[in-house]
Amino acid sequence: MRADHLSSTLSALADPTRRAILARLALGETSVAELARPFDMSGPAISKHLKVLEAAGLISRSRDAQRRPCRLNAAPLGEVAAWLERYRVFWDASFDRLDDYLRQVQGNGGPHGERQ
Amino acid sequence: MRADHLSSTLSALADPTRRAILARLALGETSVAELARPFDMSGPAISKHLKVLEAAGLISRSRDAQRRPCRLNAAPLGEVAAWLERYRVFWDASFDRLDDYLRQVQGNGGPHGERQ
DNA sequence: CAGTTATATAACCTTTTAGTTAAATATTTG
DNA sequence: CAAATATTTAACTAAAAGGTTATATAACTG
């Protein structure tokens, strides 16, 4: 398991089952059984996914009779978004054009740089 | 390796070495050797990290004599940001307060629900 | 063309991940 | 308290991840 928080958050998110669980939880708190329903997967497998999400701080669990309802804790997603912000300029279309411009000017692509 | 694009992007990002490589590339295109310099890690290890980043579409490589300079390709980061947007409301402070309010009103935390 | 530099691949090892089934635990209900 | 329900833990397996060293490839340089 990785030490830093951002890594464990990203690692937890890098699984479609876990992202689907978060999407369900965005609709509201619910039980493990209901979270498991959409998946062709054993209960213990879901339980492990929930453990990963909990370890990453993305969900928290309470108690309701036999049920252990889960709820979304989105704070770590905010940290991911904050990390991503530093790169926003790189994927904005305006920057793509800026980047092309800089490469032309600086000639980093060589004198015959692909003009597109 | 996971099938969907978002998963492989998040998986590629879930490693501090690879994120550091991206941070370096945000300063501009550079060689594998220079990317490797800050890390106490063999060349092949870095080469593998670059392969993971390339497979996720986060970098692309060109040729400059013996060098294979890498450059940042931030488009997949944009996809991550787009995915995250759906959750922004959940980590904004205003929502946290709204959520507390809803729990009090609906009594989901039980009649003696933790008031704090 | 021999040597050097830069990088990639092969083969291997260890740890982690993601799943399984069977058994244990916690809680409610009759 | 026995049975039922909801979930977790244990033990196991297979595959993937992340690292290593040794070797191969590609391109330049004398």
Coordinates of C-alpha atoms (C1' of nucleotides) in Angstrom, one line a residue:
Chain A
M1 CA 0.0 0.0 0.0
R2 CA 1.3 3.4 -0.9
A3 CA 2.1 5.9 1.8
D4 CA 0.9 9.3 0.5
H5 CA -2.7 10.2 0.6
L6 CA -3.0 11.3 -3.0
S7 CA -1.6 8.1 -4.3
S8 CA -4.0 6.0 -2.3
T9 CA -7.0 8.1 -3.4
L10 CA -6.0 7.8 -7.1
S11 CA -5.4 4.1 -6.6
A12 CA -8.8 3.7 -5.1
L13 CA -10.4 5.6 -8.0
A14 CA -8.5 3.6 -10.6
D15 CA -11.1 0.8 -10.6
P16 CA -14.5 1.0 -12.4
T17 CA -16.3 -0.9 -9.7
R18 CA -15.2 1.5 -7.0
R19 CA -16.1 4.5 -9.2
A20 CA -19.5 3.0 -9.8
I21 CA -19.9 2.6 -6.0
L22 CA -19.1 6.3 -5.5
A23 CA -21.5 7.2 -8.2
R24 CA -24.3 5.3 -6.4
L25 CA -23.3 6.9 -3.1
A26 CA -23.6 10.3 -4.7
L27 CA -27.3 9.6 -4.7
G28 CA -27.3 9.0 -1.0
E29 CA -26.2 6.7 1.8
T30 CA -27.0 3.1 1.3
S31 CA -26.3 -0.5 2.4
V32 CA -23.6 -2.8 1.3
A33 CA -26.1 -5.2 -0.2
E34 CA -27.6 -2.5 -2.4
L35 CA -24.2 -1.3 -3.4
A36 CA -23.3 -4.8 -4.5
R37 CA -26.5 -5.4 -6.4
P38 CA -25.4 -4.1 -9.8
F39 CA -22.2 -6.2 -9.9
D40 CA -21.7 -9.8 -10.8
M41 CA -19.3 -10.2 -7.9
S42 CA -19.3 -11.9 -4.5
G43 CA -20.1 -10.0 -1.3
P44 CA -16.6 -10.3 0.0
A45 CA -15.3 -8.7 -3.2
I46 CA -17.5 -5.7 -2.6
S47 CA -16.6 -5.6 1.0
K48 CA -12.9 -5.4 0.0
H49 CA -13.7 -2.6 -2.5
L50 CA -15.4 -0.7 0.3
K51 CA -12.4 -1.2 2.6
V52 CA -10.2 0.3 -0.1
L53 CA -12.5 3.3 -0.4
E54 CA -12.7 3.7 3.3
A55 CA -8.9 3.5 3.7
A56 CA -8.7 6.3 1.1
G57 CA -11.2 8.3 3.1
L58 CA -13.7 8.3 0.3
I59 CA -16.5 6.7 2.3
S60 CA -17.4 6.3 5.9
R61 CA -19.6 3.7 7.4
S62 CA -22.2 3.8 10.2
R63 CA -24.5 1.2 11.7
D64 CA -28.2 0.6 11.1
A65 CA -29.2 -2.7 12.6
Q66 CA -27.4 -5.4 10.7
R67 CA -26.6 -3.0 7.9
R68 CA -23.4 -0.9 7.7
P69 CA -24.6 1.9 5.4
C70 CA -21.9 3.8 3.5
R71 CA -21.8 7.4 2.7
L72 CA -19.7 9.4 0.3
N73 CA -16.9 11.4 1.7
A74 CA -15.8 13.6 -1.1
A75 CA -12.9 15.5 0.5
P76 CA -10.2 13.4 -1.1
L77 CA -11.8 14.1 -4.5
G78 CA -11.2 17.8 -3.7
E79 CA -7.6 17.0 -3.2
V80 CA -7.3 15.3 -6.5
A81 CA -9.1 18.3 -8.2
A82 CA -6.6 20.6 -6.5
W83 CA -3.7 18.6 -7.7
L84 CA -5.1 18.6 -11.2
E85 CA -5.5 22.4 -11.3
R86 CA -1.8 22.9 -11.8
Y87 CA -2.2 21.1 -15.2
R88 CA -5.4 22.7 -16.4
V89 CA -3.5 25.2 -18.5
F90 CA -2.0 22.2 -20.4
W91 CA -5.3 20.7 -21.6
D92 CA -7.2 23.9 -22.3
A93 CA -7.5 24.4 -26.0
S94 CA -6.0 27.8 -25.8
F95 CA -2.8 26.4 -24.4
D96 CA -2.6 23.7 -27.1
R97 CA -2.4 26.6 -29.5
L98 CA 0.1 28.4 -27.4
D99 CA 2.2 25.3 -27.2
D100 CA 2.2 24.9 -31.0
Y101 CA 3.1 28.6 -31.3
L102 CA 6.0 28.2 -28.8
R103 CA 7.4 25.2 -30.6
Q104 CA 7.3 27.0 -33.9
V105 CA 9.1 30.0 -32.4
Q106 CA 11.7 28.0 -30.5
G107 CA 12.1 25.5 -33.2
N108 CA 12.1 22.6 -30.7
G109 CA 10.6 20.4 -33.4
G110 CA 13.6 21.0 -35.7
P111 CA 13.7 23.2 -38.7
H112 CA 11.2 21.0 -40.5
G113 CA 9.0 20.5 -37.4
E114 CA 5.7 18.9 -38.2
R115 CA 3.5 21.8 -39.2
Q116 CA 0.5 19.5 -39.0
Chain B
M1 CA -4.1 -3.7 -17.3
R2 CA -7.5 -2.3 -17.1
A3 CA -9.7 -1.8 -20.2
D4 CA -11.2 1.7 -19.8
H5 CA -9.3 4.8 -20.4
L6 CA -10.2 6.6 -17.2
S7 CA -9.0 3.7 -15.1
S8 CA -5.7 3.4 -16.8
T9 CA -5.2 7.2 -16.5
L10 CA -6.0 7.1 -12.7
S11 CA -3.8 4.0 -12.3
A12 CA -0.9 5.8 -14.0
L13 CA -1.4 8.8 -11.7
A14 CA -1.5 6.7 -8.6
D15 CA 2.2 6.6 -8.3
P16 CA 4.3 9.4 -6.8
T17 CA 7.3 8.7 -9.2
R18 CA 5.0 9.1 -12.2
R19 CA 3.4 12.2 -10.9
A20 CA 6.8 13.7 -10.3
I21 CA 7.8 12.8 -13.8
L22 CA 4.7 14.7 -15.0
A23 CA 5.5 17.6 -12.8
R24 CA 9.0 17.8 -14.4
L25 CA 7.5 17.5 -17.9
A26 CA 5.2 20.4 -17.1
L27 CA 8.4 22.5 -17.2
G28 CA 9.1 21.3 -20.7
E29 CA 10.1 18.3 -22.9
T30 CA 13.2 16.5 -21.6
S31 CA 15.2 13.3 -21.9
V32 CA 14.7 10.0 -20.1
A33 CA 18.1 10.5 -18.3
E34 CA 17.1 13.8 -16.9
L35 CA 13.7 12.5 -15.9
A36 CA 15.5 9.7 -14.0
R37 CA 18.0 11.9 -12.3
P38 CA 15.9 12.8 -9.1
F39 CA 15.1 9.2 -8.4
D40 CA 17.1 6.5 -6.6
M41 CA 15.9 4.0 -9.1
S42 CA 17.4 2.0 -12.0
G43 CA 17.0 3.2 -15.6
P44 CA 14.7 0.3 -16.5
A45 CA 12.4 1.2 -13.7
I46 CA 12.0 4.7 -15.1
S47 CA 11.6 3.2 -18.5
K48 CA 8.7 1.2 -17.3
H49 CA 7.1 4.2 -15.6
L50 CA 7.4 6.0 -18.9
K51 CA 5.8 3.1 -20.7
V52 CA 2.8 3.3 -18.2
L53 CA 2.5 7.0 -18.8
E54 CA 2.7 6.6 -22.5
A55 CA 0.1 3.8 -22.5
A56 CA -2.2 6.1 -20.6
G57 CA -1.6 8.8 -23.2
L58 CA -0.1 11.1 -20.6
I59 CA 3.2 11.5 -22.5
S60 CA 4.5 11.1 -26.0
R61 CA 8.0 10.5 -27.1
S62 CA 10.0 11.8 -30.0
R63 CA 13.6 11.2 -31.2
D64 CA 16.6 13.4 -30.8
A65 CA 19.8 11.5 -31.6
Q66 CA 20.1 8.8 -29.0
R67 CA 17.6 10.6 -26.8
R68 CA 13.9 9.9 -26.7
P69 CA 12.6 13.1 -25.3
C70 CA 9.3 13.0 -23.5
R71 CA 6.6 15.6 -23.5
L72 CA 3.5 16.0 -21.4
N73 CA 0.2 15.2 -23.0
A74 CA -2.4 16.5 -20.6
A75 CA -5.6 15.6 -22.4
P76 CA -6.2 12.6 -20.1
L77 CA -5.9 14.9 -17.1
G78 CA -8.7 16.8 -18.6
E79 CA -10.8 13.7 -18.7
V80 CA -10.1 13.1 -15.0
A81 CA -11.1 16.7 -14.2
A82 CA -14.3 16.3 -16.2
W83 CA -15.1 13.1 -14.2
L84 CA -14.4 14.9 -11.0
E85 CA -16.7 17.8 -11.8
R86 CA -19.8 15.7 -11.0
Y87 CA -18.6 15.5 -7.4
R88 CA -17.5 19.0 -6.9
V89 CA -20.7 19.9 -5.1
F90 CA -19.9 17.2 -2.5
W91 CA -16.7 18.7 -1.4
D92 CA -17.6 22.3 -1.5
A93 CA -18.0 23.7 2.0
S94 CA -21.4 24.9 1.3
F95 CA -22.5 21.4 0.5
D96 CA -21.0 20.0 3.7
R97 CA -23.2 22.4 5.6
L98 CA -26.2 21.5 3.5
D99 CA -25.5 17.8 4.1
D100 CA -25.4 18.3 7.9
Y101 CA -28.6 20.2 7.7
L102 CA -30.3 17.4 5.7
R103 CA -29.2 14.8 8.1
Q104 CA -30.6 16.7 11.0
V105 CA -33.9 17.2 9.3
Q106 CA -34.2 13.7 8.0
G107 CA -32.9 12.2 11.2
N108 CA -30.7 9.7 9.3
G109 CA -28.3 9.7 12.2
G110 CA -30.9 8.5 14.6
P111 CA -32.7 10.5 17.3
H112 CA -29.4 10.9 19.2
G113 CA -27.3 11.4 16.1
E114 CA -23.9 12.9 16.7
R115 CA -24.5 16.6 16.8
Q116 CA -21.0 17.5 15.8
Chain C
dC1 C1' 34.3 0.4 -37.7
dA2 C1' 35.2 0.4 -32.5
dG3 C1' 33.7 2.7 -28.6
dT4 C1' 30.4 5.5 -26.1
dT5 C1' 26.0 7.2 -24.8
dA6 C1' 21.0 6.8 -24.3
dT7 C1' 17.3 3.9 -23.8
dA8 C1' 14.7 -0.4 -24.1
dT9 C1' 13.9 -5.4 -23.4
dA10 C1' 14.4 -9.9 -21.1
dA11 C1' 14.2 -12.7 -17.3
dC12 C1' 13.5 -12.8 -12.9
dC13 C1' 11.7 -11.8 -8.0
dT14 C1' 8.6 -10.0 -4.4
dT15 C1' 4.5 -7.6 -3.1
dT16 C1' 0.0 -6.1 -4.0
dT17 C1' -4.5 -6.5 -6.0
dA18 C1' -8.7 -8.5 -7.1
dG19 C1' -11.2 -12.2 -7.0
dT20 C1' -13.0 -16.8 -5.0
dT21 C1' -15.4 -20.0 -1.2
dA22 C1' -16.1 -21.2 3.5
dA23 C1' -16.5 -19.7 8.1
dA24 C1' -17.2 -16.1 11.6
dT25 C1' -19.5 -12.1 13.6
dA26 C1' -23.2 -8.8 14.8
dT27 C1' -27.9 -7.8 15.0
dT28 C1' -32.7 -8.5 14.7
dT29 C1' -36.8 -11.4 15.0
dG30 C1' -39.8 -15.3 16.3
Chain D
dC1 C1' -32.2 -18.6 22.7
dA2 C1' -32.5 -20.4 17.7
dA3 C1' -32.9 -18.8 13.2
dA4 C1' -32.4 -15.3 9.8
dT5 C1' -30.1 -11.4 7.7
dA6 C1' -26.2 -8.4 6.7
dT7 C1' -21.6 -8.0 6.5
dT8 C1' -16.7 -9.2 7.5
dT9 C1' -12.7 -12.1 8.0
dA10 C1' -9.7 -16.1 6.7
dA11 C1' -7.4 -18.7 3.5
dC12 C1' -6.4 -19.3 -0.9
dT13 C1' -5.3 -18.3 -6.0
dA14 C1' -4.0 -15.9 -10.2
dA15 C1' -2.5 -12.0 -12.3
dA16 C1' -0.5 -7.4 -12.2
dA17 C1' 2.7 -4.0 -10.4
dG18 C1' 7.1 -2.4 -9.4
dG19 C1' 11.5 -3.3 -8.8
dT20 C1' 16.2 -5.6 -9.9
dT21 C1' 20.5 -7.0 -13.1
dA22 C1' 22.2 -8.4 -17.5
dT23 C1' 21.7 -7.9 -22.3
dA24 C1' 20.2 -5.8 -26.6
dT25 C1' 19.4 -1.9 -29.7
dA26 C1' 20.0 2.7 -31.7
dA27 C1' 22.5 6.6 -32.7
dC28 C1' 26.5 9.4 -32.4
dT29 C1' 31.8 10.1 -32.3
dG30 C1' 36.6 9.5 -33.0

